[in-house]
């Protein structure tokens, strides 16, 4: 029996409770954080984000309307049309209002919610806003906090290891190309 199984047996022998995302996550419109100018410059310091695949669109020098996310107070940015999302723990501005800013309600591990959302299999059927009408109504398991914390500890370890392996792979590919060119 692994550690999580032991914790489940100890804290919730009758099974894990399921709750809808809107019961455990608050959302906010990003209107006040939208960048005014899209003339980005890599010499500026404030990143402009999108919840889509590109994530960092560029950098701005605008000093007002900055979302003050930190390691202690992160946010999830959620693309309301594609349902793509990102964990953000640094200051930023956003490109458009087509996203939601997600924060946890009390008594829940926010990092656990992030990982639980990554496990959701959902594809929008139409180009429409998804959070309020669909996505936020999806149920996820909400085990007791000690179990959430153990799950996060394990998944964070794997995430760090994955990042290290990706960096190593990139170095090996660069090395391979170098020696291939030498031949």
Short mmCIF file of C-alpha atoms in Angstrom, two decimals:
data_model
loop_
_atom_site.label_atom_id
_atom_site.label_comp_id
_atom_site.label_asym_id
_atom_site.label_seq_id
_atom_site.Cartn_x
_atom_site.Cartn_y
_atom_site.Cartn_z
CA UNK A 1 0.00 0.00 0.00
CA UNK A 2 1.57 3.33 -1.06
CA UNK A 3 1.45 6.58 0.95
CA UNK A 4 -1.59 7.99 -0.86
CA UNK A 5 -3.54 4.75 -0.42
CA UNK A 6 -2.70 4.82 3.30
CA UNK A 7 -3.89 8.42 3.58
CA UNK A 8 -7.12 7.66 1.70
CA UNK A 9 -7.77 4.65 3.94
CA UNK A 10 -7.11 6.83 7.02
CA UNK A 11 -8.91 10.06 6.01
CA UNK A 12 -11.72 8.94 3.70
CA UNK A 13 -12.46 5.22 4.03
CA UNK A 14 -15.88 5.74 2.40
CA UNK A 15 -14.39 7.28 -0.73
CA UNK A 16 -13.33 10.68 -1.96
CA UNK A 17 -15.83 13.54 -2.28
CA UNK A 18 -16.38 15.08 -5.73
CA UNK A 19 -17.16 18.77 -6.14
CA UNK A 20 -17.66 21.03 -9.12
CA UNK A 21 -14.81 23.39 -9.99
CA UNK A 22 -17.01 26.44 -9.34
CA UNK A 23 -17.42 25.24 -5.75
CA UNK A 24 -13.67 25.30 -5.09
CA UNK A 25 -12.38 28.01 -7.47
CA UNK A 26 -13.14 31.72 -7.71
CA UNK A 27 -12.89 33.46 -11.08
CA UNK A 28 -12.33 37.06 -12.07
CA UNK A 29 -12.44 38.87 -15.39
CA UNK A 30 -9.01 40.27 -16.40
CA UNK A 31 -10.33 43.60 -17.70
CA UNK A 32 -8.23 45.78 -15.39
CA UNK A 33 -5.03 43.89 -16.37
CA UNK A 34 -5.31 44.20 -20.17
CA UNK A 35 -2.30 45.79 -21.85
CA UNK A 36 -3.07 49.04 -23.69
CA UNK A 37 -0.30 48.78 -26.29
CA UNK A 38 0.82 45.68 -28.15
CA UNK A 39 4.16 47.23 -29.05
CA UNK A 40 6.14 44.70 -27.04
CA UNK A 41 9.86 44.90 -26.44
CA UNK A 42 12.14 42.30 -24.85
CA UNK A 43 13.91 45.09 -22.97
CA UNK A 44 10.74 45.78 -20.95
CA UNK A 45 10.16 43.88 -17.73
CA UNK A 46 6.43 43.08 -17.45
CA UNK A 47 5.35 39.99 -19.40
CA UNK A 48 2.09 40.06 -21.36
CA UNK A 49 0.39 36.68 -21.13
CA UNK A 50 -2.19 34.66 -22.97
CA UNK A 51 -3.69 31.45 -21.63
CA UNK A 52 -3.09 29.82 -25.02
CA UNK A 53 -0.06 27.87 -26.16
CA UNK A 54 2.18 30.89 -26.77
CA UNK A 55 1.80 31.95 -23.08
CA UNK A 56 4.24 34.92 -23.07
CA UNK A 57 3.39 37.20 -25.98
CA UNK A 58 6.03 39.81 -25.20
CA UNK A 59 6.98 42.42 -22.62
CA UNK A 60 5.52 45.83 -21.83
CA UNK A 61 6.67 48.87 -19.91
CA UNK A 62 3.16 49.68 -18.66
CA UNK A 63 3.25 50.09 -14.89
CA UNK A 64 -0.46 50.24 -14.06
CA UNK A 65 -2.96 47.40 -13.99
CA UNK A 66 -0.40 44.69 -13.26
CA UNK A 67 -1.63 41.42 -11.75
CA UNK A 68 0.59 40.82 -8.73
CA UNK A 69 0.89 37.04 -8.67
CA UNK A 70 3.65 35.59 -6.47
CA UNK A 71 4.93 32.16 -5.42
CA UNK A 72 2.79 32.54 -2.28
CA UNK A 73 -0.24 33.87 -4.15
CA UNK A 74 -0.31 32.37 -7.66
CA UNK A 75 -3.14 32.43 -10.18
CA UNK A 76 -4.29 30.17 -12.99
CA UNK A 77 -5.04 31.97 -16.25
CA UNK A 78 -7.74 30.12 -18.18
CA UNK A 79 -8.52 30.66 -21.88
CA UNK A 80 -12.30 30.92 -21.95
CA UNK A 81 -12.56 29.67 -25.54
CA UNK A 82 -9.97 26.86 -25.76
CA UNK A 83 -9.86 25.86 -22.04
CA UNK A 84 -6.06 26.01 -22.14
CA UNK A 85 -4.60 27.23 -18.85
CA UNK A 86 -1.33 28.12 -17.13
CA UNK A 87 -0.01 28.38 -13.58
CA UNK A 88 1.39 31.88 -13.00
CA UNK A 89 3.41 32.97 -9.97
CA UNK A 90 4.92 36.26 -11.21
CA UNK A 91 3.69 39.79 -12.05
CA UNK A 92 2.04 40.20 -15.47
CA UNK A 93 -0.47 41.88 -17.75
CA UNK A 94 -2.81 40.11 -20.20
CA UNK A 95 -3.57 40.51 -23.89
CA UNK A 96 -7.36 40.17 -23.89
CA UNK A 97 -10.51 39.61 -21.89
CA UNK A 98 -10.94 36.11 -23.34
CA UNK A 99 -9.66 34.52 -20.16
CA UNK A 100 -10.51 34.03 -16.54
CA UNK A 101 -8.22 34.57 -13.57
CA UNK A 102 -8.69 31.60 -11.23
CA UNK A 103 -7.91 31.52 -7.50
CA UNK A 104 -8.79 28.94 -4.85
CA UNK A 105 -11.55 29.11 -2.31
CA UNK A 106 -10.61 28.41 1.32
CA UNK A 107 -9.36 25.04 2.55
CA UNK A 108 -8.16 23.69 -0.80
CA UNK A 109 -4.63 23.23 -2.10
CA UNK A 110 -4.48 25.44 -5.17
CA UNK A 111 -1.66 23.41 -6.68
CA UNK A 112 -3.81 20.29 -6.24
CA UNK A 113 -6.66 22.00 -8.13
CA UNK A 114 -4.23 22.86 -10.94
CA UNK A 115 -3.16 19.21 -11.26
CA UNK A 116 -6.78 18.02 -11.05
CA UNK A 117 -7.70 20.39 -13.89
CA UNK A 118 -4.83 18.95 -15.97
CA UNK A 119 -6.56 15.55 -15.67
CA UNK A 120 -9.87 16.79 -17.07
CA UNK A 121 -10.63 15.49 -20.56
CA UNK A 122 -12.73 18.23 -22.11
CA UNK A 123 -12.83 19.62 -25.64
CA UNK A 124 -15.05 22.58 -26.46
CA UNK A 125 -17.64 21.69 -29.08
CA UNK A 126 -18.11 25.27 -30.27
CA UNK A 127 -16.24 28.57 -30.21
CA UNK A 128 -17.93 30.01 -27.13
CA UNK A 129 -16.98 31.01 -23.61
CA UNK A 130 -16.54 27.83 -21.61
CA UNK A 131 -15.84 28.63 -17.93
CA UNK A 132 -19.25 29.68 -16.61
CA UNK A 133 -21.55 27.50 -18.68
CA UNK A 134 -19.50 24.31 -18.98
CA UNK A 135 -16.02 23.88 -17.58
CA UNK A 136 -16.65 25.23 -14.07
CA UNK A 137 -19.45 22.69 -13.62
CA UNK A 138 -17.14 19.71 -14.13
CA UNK A 139 -16.62 17.56 -11.02
CA UNK A 140 -13.19 16.73 -9.62
CA UNK A 141 -12.20 14.59 -6.64
CA UNK A 142 -11.48 16.61 -3.49
CA UNK A 143 -9.69 14.39 -0.98
CA UNK A 144 -8.82 15.75 2.47
CA UNK A 145 -6.00 18.32 2.57
CA UNK A 146 -3.24 15.89 3.71
CA UNK A 147 -3.95 13.75 0.63
CA UNK A 148 -4.02 16.80 -1.65
CA UNK A 149 -0.63 17.87 -0.27
CA UNK A 150 0.90 14.40 -0.79
CA UNK A 151 -0.36 14.29 -4.38
CA UNK A 152 1.11 17.76 -5.04
CA UNK A 153 4.44 16.76 -3.50
CA UNK A 154 4.68 13.74 -5.81
CA UNK A 155 3.56 15.57 -8.96
CA UNK A 156 5.82 18.57 -8.29
CA UNK A 157 8.76 16.18 -7.99
CA UNK A 158 7.90 14.59 -11.34
CA UNK A 159 7.43 18.03 -12.92
CA UNK A 160 10.88 19.15 -11.74
CA UNK A 161 12.44 15.92 -12.97
CA UNK A 162 10.70 16.29 -16.33
CA UNK A 163 12.14 19.82 -16.68
CA UNK A 164 15.64 18.55 -15.89
CA UNK A 165 15.30 15.73 -18.42
CA UNK A 166 14.10 18.14 -21.12
CA UNK A 167 17.10 20.41 -20.46
CA UNK A 168 19.46 17.43 -20.66
CA UNK A 169 17.86 16.27 -23.91
CA UNK A 170 18.27 19.73 -25.46
CA UNK A 171 21.94 19.75 -24.49
CA UNK A 172 22.45 16.29 -26.01
CA UNK A 173 20.71 17.37 -29.23
CA UNK A 174 22.93 20.43 -29.44
CA UNK A 175 25.98 18.26 -28.84
CA UNK A 176 24.83 15.79 -31.50
CA UNK A 177 24.40 18.59 -34.07
CA UNK A 178 27.85 19.96 -33.22
CA UNK A 179 29.58 16.62 -33.81
CA UNK A 180 27.46 15.89 -36.88
CA UNK A 181 28.60 19.20 -38.39
CA UNK A 182 32.23 18.37 -37.51
CA UNK A 183 31.95 15.13 -39.50
#
